[in-house]
Structure formats: structure tokens, C-alpha cells
Tab-separated table of C-alpha atoms in Angstrom:
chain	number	residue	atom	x	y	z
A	8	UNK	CA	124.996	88.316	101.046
A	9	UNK	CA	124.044	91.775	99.363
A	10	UNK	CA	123.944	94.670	101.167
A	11	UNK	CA	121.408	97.138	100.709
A	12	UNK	CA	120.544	100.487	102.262
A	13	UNK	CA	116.900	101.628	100.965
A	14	UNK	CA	116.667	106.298	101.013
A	15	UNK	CA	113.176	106.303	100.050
A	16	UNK	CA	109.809	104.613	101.916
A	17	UNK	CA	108.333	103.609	98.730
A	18	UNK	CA	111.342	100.490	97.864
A	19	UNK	CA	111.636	99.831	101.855
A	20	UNK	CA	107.550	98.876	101.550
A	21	UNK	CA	108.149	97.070	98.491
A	22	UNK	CA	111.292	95.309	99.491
A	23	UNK	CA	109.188	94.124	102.951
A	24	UNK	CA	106.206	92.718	100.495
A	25	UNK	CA	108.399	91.001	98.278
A	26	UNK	CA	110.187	88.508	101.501
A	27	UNK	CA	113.528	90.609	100.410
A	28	UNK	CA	114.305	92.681	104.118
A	29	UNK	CA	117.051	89.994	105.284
A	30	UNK	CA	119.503	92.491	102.916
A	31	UNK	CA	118.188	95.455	103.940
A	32	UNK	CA	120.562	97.587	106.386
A	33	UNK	CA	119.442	100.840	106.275
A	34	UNK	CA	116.637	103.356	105.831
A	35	UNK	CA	115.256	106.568	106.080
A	36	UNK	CA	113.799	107.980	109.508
A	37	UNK	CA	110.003	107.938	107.768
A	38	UNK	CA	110.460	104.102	106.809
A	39	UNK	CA	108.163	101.871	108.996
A	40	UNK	CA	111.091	99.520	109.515
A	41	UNK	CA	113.306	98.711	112.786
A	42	UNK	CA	116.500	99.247	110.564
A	43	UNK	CA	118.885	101.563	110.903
A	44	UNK	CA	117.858	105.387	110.174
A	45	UNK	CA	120.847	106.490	107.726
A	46	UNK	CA	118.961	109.579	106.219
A	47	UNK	CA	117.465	112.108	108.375
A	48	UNK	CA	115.509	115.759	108.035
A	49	UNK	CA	115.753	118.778	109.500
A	50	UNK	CA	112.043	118.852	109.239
A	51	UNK	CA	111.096	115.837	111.115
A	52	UNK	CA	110.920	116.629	115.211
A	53	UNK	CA	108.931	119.762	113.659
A	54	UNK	CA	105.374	120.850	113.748
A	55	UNK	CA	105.539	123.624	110.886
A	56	UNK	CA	101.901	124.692	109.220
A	57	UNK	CA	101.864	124.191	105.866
A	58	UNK	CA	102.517	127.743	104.759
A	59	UNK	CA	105.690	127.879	107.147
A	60	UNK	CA	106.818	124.257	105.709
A	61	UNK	CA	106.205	125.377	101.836
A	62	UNK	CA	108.031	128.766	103.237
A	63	UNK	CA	110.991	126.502	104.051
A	64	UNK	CA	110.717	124.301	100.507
A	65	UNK	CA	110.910	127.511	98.909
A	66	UNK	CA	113.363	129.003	100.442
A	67	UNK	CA	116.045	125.987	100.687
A	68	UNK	CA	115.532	125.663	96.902
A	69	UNK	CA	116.448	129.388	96.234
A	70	UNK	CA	119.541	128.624	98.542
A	71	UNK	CA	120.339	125.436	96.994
A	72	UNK	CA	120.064	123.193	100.272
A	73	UNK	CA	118.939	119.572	100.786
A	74	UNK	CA	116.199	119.871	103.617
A	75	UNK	CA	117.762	116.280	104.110
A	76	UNK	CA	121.332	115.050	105.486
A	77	UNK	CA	122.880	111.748	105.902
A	78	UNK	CA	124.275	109.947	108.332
A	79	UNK	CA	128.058	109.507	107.014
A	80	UNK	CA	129.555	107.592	110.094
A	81	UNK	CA	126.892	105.284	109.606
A	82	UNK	CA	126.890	104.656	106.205
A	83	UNK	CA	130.253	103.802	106.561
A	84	UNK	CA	129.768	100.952	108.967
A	85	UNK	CA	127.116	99.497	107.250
A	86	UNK	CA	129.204	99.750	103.692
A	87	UNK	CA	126.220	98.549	101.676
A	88	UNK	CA	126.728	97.234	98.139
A	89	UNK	CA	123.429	99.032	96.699
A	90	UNK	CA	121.546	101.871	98.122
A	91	UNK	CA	118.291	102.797	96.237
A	92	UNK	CA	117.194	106.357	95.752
A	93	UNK	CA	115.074	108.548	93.938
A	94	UNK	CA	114.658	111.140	91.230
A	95	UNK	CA	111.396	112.392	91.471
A	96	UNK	CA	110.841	114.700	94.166
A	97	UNK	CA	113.786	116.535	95.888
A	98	UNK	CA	111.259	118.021	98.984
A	99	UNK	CA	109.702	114.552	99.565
A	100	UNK	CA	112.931	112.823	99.658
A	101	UNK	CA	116.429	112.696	99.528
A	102	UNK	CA	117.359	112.630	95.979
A	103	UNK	CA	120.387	111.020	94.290
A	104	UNK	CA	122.748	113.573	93.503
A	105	UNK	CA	123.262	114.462	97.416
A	106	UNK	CA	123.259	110.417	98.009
A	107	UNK	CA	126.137	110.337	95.294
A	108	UNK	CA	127.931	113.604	96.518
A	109	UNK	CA	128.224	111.451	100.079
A	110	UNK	CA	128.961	108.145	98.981
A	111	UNK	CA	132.267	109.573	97.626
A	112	UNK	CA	133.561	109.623	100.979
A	113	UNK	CA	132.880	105.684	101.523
A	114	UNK	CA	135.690	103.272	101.777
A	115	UNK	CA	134.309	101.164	99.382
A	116	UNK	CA	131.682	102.734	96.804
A	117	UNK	CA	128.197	101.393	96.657
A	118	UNK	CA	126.330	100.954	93.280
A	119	UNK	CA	122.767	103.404	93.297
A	120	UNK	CA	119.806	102.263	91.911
A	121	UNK	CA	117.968	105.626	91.227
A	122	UNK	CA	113.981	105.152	90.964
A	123	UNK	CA	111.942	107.373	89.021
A	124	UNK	CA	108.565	106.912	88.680
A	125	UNK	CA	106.148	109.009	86.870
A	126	UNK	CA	102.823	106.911	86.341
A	127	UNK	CA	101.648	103.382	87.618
A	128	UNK	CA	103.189	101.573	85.658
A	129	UNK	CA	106.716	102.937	86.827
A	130	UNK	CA	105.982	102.232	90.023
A	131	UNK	CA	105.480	98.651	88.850
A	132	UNK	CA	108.678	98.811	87.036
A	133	UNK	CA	109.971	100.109	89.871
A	134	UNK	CA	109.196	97.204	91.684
A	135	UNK	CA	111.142	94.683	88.999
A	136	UNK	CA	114.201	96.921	89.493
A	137	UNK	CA	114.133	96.320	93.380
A	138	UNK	CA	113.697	92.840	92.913
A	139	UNK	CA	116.367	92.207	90.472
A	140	UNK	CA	119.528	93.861	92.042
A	141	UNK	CA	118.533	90.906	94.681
A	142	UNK	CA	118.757	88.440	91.732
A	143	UNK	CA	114.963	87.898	92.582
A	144	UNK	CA	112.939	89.559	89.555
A	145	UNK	CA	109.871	86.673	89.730
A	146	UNK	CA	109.343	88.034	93.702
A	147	UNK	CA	108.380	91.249	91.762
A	148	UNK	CA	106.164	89.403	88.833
A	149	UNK	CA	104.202	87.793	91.831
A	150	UNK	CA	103.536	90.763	93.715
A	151	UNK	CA	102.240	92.617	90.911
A	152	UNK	CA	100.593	90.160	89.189
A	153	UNK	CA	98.065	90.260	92.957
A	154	UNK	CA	98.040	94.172	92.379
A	155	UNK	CA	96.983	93.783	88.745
A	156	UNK	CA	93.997	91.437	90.314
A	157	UNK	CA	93.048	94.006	92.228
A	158	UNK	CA	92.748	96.958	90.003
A	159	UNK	CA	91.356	94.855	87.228
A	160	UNK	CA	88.834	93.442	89.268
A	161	UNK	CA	87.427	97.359	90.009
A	162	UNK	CA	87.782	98.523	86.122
A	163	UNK	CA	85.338	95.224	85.395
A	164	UNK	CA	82.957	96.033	88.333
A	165	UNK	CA	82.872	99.914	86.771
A	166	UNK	CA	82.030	98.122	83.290
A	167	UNK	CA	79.669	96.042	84.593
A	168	UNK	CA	77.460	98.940	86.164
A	169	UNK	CA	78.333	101.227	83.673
A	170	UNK	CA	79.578	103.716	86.460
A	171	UNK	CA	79.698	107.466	85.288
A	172	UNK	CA	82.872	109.122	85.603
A	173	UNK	CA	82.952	111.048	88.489
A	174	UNK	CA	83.973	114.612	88.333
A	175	UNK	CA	86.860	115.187	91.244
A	176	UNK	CA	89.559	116.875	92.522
A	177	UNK	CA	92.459	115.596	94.890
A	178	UNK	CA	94.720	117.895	96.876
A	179	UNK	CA	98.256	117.737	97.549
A	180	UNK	CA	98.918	120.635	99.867
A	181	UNK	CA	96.455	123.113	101.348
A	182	UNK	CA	98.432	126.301	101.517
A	183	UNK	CA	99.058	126.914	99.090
A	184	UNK	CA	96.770	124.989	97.085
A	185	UNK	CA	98.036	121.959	94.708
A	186	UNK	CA	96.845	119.871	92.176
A	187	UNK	CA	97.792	116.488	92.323
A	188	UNK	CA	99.984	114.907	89.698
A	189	UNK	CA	102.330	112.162	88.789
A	190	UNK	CA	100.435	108.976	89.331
A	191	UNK	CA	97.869	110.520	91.356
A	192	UNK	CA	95.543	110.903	88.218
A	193	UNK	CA	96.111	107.423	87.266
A	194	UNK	CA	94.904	106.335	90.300
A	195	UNK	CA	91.623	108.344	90.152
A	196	UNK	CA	91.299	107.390	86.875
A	197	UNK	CA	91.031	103.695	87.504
A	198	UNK	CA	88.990	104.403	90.434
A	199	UNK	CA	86.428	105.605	88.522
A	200	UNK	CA	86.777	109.259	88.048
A	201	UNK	CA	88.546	112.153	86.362
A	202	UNK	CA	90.631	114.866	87.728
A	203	UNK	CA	90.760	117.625	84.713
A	204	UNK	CA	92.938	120.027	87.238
A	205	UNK	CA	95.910	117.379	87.900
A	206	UNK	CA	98.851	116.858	85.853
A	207	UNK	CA	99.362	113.327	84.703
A	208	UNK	CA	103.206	111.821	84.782
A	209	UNK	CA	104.054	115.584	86.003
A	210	UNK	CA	104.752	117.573	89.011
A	211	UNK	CA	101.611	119.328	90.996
A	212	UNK	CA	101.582	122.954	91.023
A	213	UNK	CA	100.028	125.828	93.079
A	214	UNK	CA	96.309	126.067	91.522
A	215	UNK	CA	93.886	128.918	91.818
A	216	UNK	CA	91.218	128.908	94.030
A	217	UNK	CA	89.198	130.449	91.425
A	218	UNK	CA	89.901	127.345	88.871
A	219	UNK	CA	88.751	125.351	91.486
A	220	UNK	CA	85.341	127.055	91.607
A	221	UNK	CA	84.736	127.277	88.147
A	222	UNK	CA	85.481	123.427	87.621
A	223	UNK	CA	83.510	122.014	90.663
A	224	UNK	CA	84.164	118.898	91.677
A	225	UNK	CA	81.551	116.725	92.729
A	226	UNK	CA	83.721	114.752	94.838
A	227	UNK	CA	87.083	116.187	96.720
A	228	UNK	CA	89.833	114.004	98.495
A	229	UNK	CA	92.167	116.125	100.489
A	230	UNK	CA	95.488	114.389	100.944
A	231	UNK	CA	98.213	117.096	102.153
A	232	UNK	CA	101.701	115.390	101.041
A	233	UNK	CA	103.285	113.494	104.227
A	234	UNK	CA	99.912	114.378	106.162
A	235	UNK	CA	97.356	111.676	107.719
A	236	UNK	CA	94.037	112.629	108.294
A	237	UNK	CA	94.415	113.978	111.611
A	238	UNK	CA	96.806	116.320	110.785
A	239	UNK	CA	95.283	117.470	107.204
A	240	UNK	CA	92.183	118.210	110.091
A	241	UNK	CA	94.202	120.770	111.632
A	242	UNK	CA	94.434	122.833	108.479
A	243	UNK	CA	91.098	122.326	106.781
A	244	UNK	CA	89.797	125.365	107.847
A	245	UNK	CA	91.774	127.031	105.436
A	246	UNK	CA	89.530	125.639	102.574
A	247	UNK	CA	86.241	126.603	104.799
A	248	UNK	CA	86.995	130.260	104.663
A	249	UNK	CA	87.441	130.900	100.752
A	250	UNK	CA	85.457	132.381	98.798
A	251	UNK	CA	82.502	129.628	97.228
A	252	UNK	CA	83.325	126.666	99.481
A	253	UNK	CA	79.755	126.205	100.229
A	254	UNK	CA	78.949	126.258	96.934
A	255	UNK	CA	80.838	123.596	95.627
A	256	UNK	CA	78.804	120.483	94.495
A	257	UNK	CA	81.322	118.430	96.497
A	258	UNK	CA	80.390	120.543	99.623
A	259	UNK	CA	76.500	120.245	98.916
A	260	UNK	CA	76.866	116.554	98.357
A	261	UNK	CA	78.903	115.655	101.512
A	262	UNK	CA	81.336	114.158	99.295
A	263	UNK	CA	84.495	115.997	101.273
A	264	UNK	CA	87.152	113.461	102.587
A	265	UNK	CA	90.562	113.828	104.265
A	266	UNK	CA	92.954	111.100	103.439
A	267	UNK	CA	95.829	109.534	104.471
A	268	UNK	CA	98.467	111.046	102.028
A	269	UNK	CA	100.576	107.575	101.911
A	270	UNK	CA	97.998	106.370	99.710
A	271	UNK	CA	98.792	108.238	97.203
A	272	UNK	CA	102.416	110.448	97.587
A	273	UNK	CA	103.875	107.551	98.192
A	274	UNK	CA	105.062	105.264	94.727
A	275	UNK	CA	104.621	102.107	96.477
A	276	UNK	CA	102.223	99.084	96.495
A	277	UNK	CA	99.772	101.628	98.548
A	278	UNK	CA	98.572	103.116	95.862
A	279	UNK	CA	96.631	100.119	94.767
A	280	UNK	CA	95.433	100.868	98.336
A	281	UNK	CA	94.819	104.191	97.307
A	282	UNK	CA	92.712	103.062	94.102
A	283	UNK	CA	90.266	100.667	96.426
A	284	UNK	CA	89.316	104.077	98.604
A	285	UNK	CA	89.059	106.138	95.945
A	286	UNK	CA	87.094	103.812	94.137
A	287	UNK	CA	84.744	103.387	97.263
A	288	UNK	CA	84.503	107.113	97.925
A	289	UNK	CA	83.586	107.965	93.805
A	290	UNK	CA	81.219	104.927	93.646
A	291	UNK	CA	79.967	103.944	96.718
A	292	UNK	CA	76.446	102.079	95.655
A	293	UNK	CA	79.434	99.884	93.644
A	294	UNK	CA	82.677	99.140	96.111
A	295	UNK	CA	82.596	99.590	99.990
A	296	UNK	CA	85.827	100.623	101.781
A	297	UNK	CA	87.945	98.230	102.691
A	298	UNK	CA	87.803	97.314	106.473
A	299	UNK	CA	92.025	97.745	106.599
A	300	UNK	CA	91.362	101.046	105.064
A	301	UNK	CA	88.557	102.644	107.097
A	302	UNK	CA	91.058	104.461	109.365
A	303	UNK	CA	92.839	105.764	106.502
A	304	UNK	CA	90.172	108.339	105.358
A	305	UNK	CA	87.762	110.495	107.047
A	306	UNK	CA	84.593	112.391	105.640
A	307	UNK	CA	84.907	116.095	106.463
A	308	UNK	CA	81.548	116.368	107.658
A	309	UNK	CA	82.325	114.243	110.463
A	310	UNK	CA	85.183	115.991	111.662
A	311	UNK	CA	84.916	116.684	115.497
């Protein structure tokens, strides 16, 4: 039986979803999975601020460090046959030229899958590459065949109302301020709206304060990378105290939320997840919220 070691949250989700975790032997130590924790971070038993923590992503960069080891000794016992990684983000996760630096050491050398996904419909692709190093590929059709059902079904409900696009703005980090980017857009887009500050199939990047104000967003999601809502709470102050935050449409409408970040950082089946909120939070005389996803968002103005 295959082997396989998933280094990134996103495949362990999908590889759950698609029946496939009987060949799964180890993860990473943010994977909600009872496997074995191979990769590890010298972030993760810390409670950093998000200036300190983009202090430290800066400054490992310059330096040329992985914020992420793994754990060799184990590796070794498990000796998988694939081990899936990623190419996208080198702060979020481990990426695969430390994976491959370590696997040199292995006894017997395992093939890696790298996943790159820049849009939805990688992540979909993604999905078909998972499922086929299993010899499984139609587990993959299936599943996304249900997501398709699911985003379709939103895109004919905004046709059928002929919902305006909604002018918003979604946040990957507070401070310092980011866009969002990469499939983020995507999934604002087929919720309904249009994010002209974000940076499709790209990276985020630190963004003005001042851009902000001059483009104001009717509606604005706040969803600090690796952040749920109770911790982006800690840190929303930080917005409060610029310059023109009461002036904002988005802050005169009541249309601030915090949200869960997995819903959207995170290239996995969630963000279809992700699209249903978003959709319900742009358009809400159209879609309500999802009763699995209520606890995955929070308005701003409710904050305690």
C-alpha cells in the first residue's frame, strides 16, 4: 500500500474528503488530523502580534531561513513513497526545496508531488493530482463535480436577481496592511463582488491605507492569514485608529466582518466554503449563511 506523508493542510483536507487517509502517514502540526506531525514551526507555541510575526517573515527571508523544520528521525521511520508539498507560499508553509534538501538524507527517496495553485481552478487541479498518485483520479472528479454544484448554483441565484456587484475589500494581514490575492479574488468574484485592490493569481502585498480610503469599499472581510476570528479581534483596533475609518461606506453600512482565514488562505475544498459566506455577507436579501458556517465569521459591530 502507498505511503504518503501530506506538508501542507490544504491536500491533508482534500485527501480526508476524497475516502483516501488509510495512506496517509504524516502531516504537518496545523493539519486537523491524528497523524503523525513530521513538519513543525518555530512559530507555533507563539503568541507574536502581527507586526512582531511579519518582523520575523521579514527578517528570516533577508537571512535565508525556513521559519519551518522537519522532523528527520521521523521521516525516516515512516519512509513514505510520496510526500506532497507546495510552491506557493514559503511563510505559510513549508515549501519544496527545504522538503527536497531533507529527503536526501532518507534511506530510500520518496517521489514529491509539489502543488501550486494560483486560482480556483488550480486548486481543483490540485485536487486530481492528489487523487491520482493514489491511482484514484474519479475520487477527485466526484468531489468537485459537488463543489461545482455549489458555486454554480450561487452564480445562477446572482443572475436570477440580477445582484449588483458589490464593491469590497478583503484583508490578509492587518499590520501591515495586505491585499488579498491568489484565489482570493476569484472567490469574491463568484460571490458576487469585486475586489479592484487584490491581485488575481498573484501574491498580496502591503497596501496603503490611503488607497484604501480613496477606493471605499462598501463591504470589508478581514481575514488575517492563519487567524480565526477571535484572534483577528485582538488586533482590529489597529484599523479603528487610522485616519478615515469612520468614513468608510463599509463602516457606515455595518458591513465590517472578521473571518475565519481558512476560508480563504487555505487552497482547499474550504474555499467553496469561503464563496457561500462571502456570498451571504455581499448579498444577504439573496443567500443566508450557512448554519456550519455561522461560527466562522463575525460582524465587527458585534464584537464584545
Amino acid at each position: 500500500m502507498i505511503k504518503v506523508c501530506s506538508f501542507l493542510p490544504a491536500a491533508t483536507s482534500m485527501i480526508y474528503e476524497m475516502g483516501l487517509e488509510e495512506h496517509l502517514y504524516g502531516v504537518t502540526f496545523e493539519c486537523s488530523s491524528d497523524k503523525p506531525k513530521v513538519v513543525r514551526s518555530f512559530l507555533e507555541h507563539t503568541n507574536h502580534s502581527s507586526k512582531e510575526i511579519d518582523c520575523i517573515v521579514t527578517e528570516s527571508k533577508r537571512q535565508g531561513k525556513s521559519l519551518y523544520y522537519i522532523e528527520e528521525d521521523l521521516l525516516q521511520t515512516i519512509a513514505p513513497d510520496v510526500i506532497f508539498t507546495q510552491d506557493v507560499c514559503d511563510v505559510c508553509q513549508i515549501d519544496t526545496s527545504h522538503v527536497a534538501r531533507a529527503i536526501y538524507k532518507l534511506s530510500k527517496e520518496p517521489a514529491l508531488i509539489p502543488l501550486i495553485p494560483r486560482n480556483l481552478e488550480d486548486i481543483y487541479q490540485n485536487a486530481i493530482a492528489i487523487a491520482k498518485a493514489f491511482g484514484k483520479e474519479e475520487r477527485a472528479h466526484d468531489l468537485i463535480s459537488k463543489l461545482n454544484k455549489r458555486t454554480d448554483y450561487i452564480l445562477d441565484q446572482l443572475r436570477k436577481n440580477n445582484a449588483p456587484l458589490k464593491r469590497v475589500m478583503v484583508l490578509e494581514w492587518l499590520d501591515p496592511i495586505y491585499n488579498c490575492g491568489h484565489w482570493i479574488p476569484y472567490q469574491i468574484s463568484q460571490a458576487g463582488g469585486v475586489d479592484m485592490l487584490s491581485n488575481p493569481s498573484g501574491y498580496s502585498i502591503v497596501t496603503d491605507w490611503e488607497k484604501i480610503i480613496l477606493y471605499n469599499p462598501e463591504i470589508l472581510v478581514v481575514a488575517p492569514c492563519g487567524f480565526d476570528t477571535a484572534r483577528a479581534s485582538q488586533e482590529i483596533e489597529k484599523l479603528t485608529q487610522l485616519k478615515g475609518w469612520s468614513n468608510l461606506k463599509a463602516v457606515q453600512k455595518e458591513s465590517v466582518f472578521l473571518a475565519d482565514a481558512d476560508l480563504f488562505t487555505q487552497p482547499s475544498t474550504t474555499v467553496v466554503d469561503g464563496i457561500e459566506l462571502l456570498a451571504a455577507l455581499f448579498h444577504p436579501d439573496i443567500f443566508e449563511v450557512p448554519v456550519q458556517l455561522r461560527s466562522k465569521y463575525q460582524s465587527f459591530f458585534q464584537i464584545k
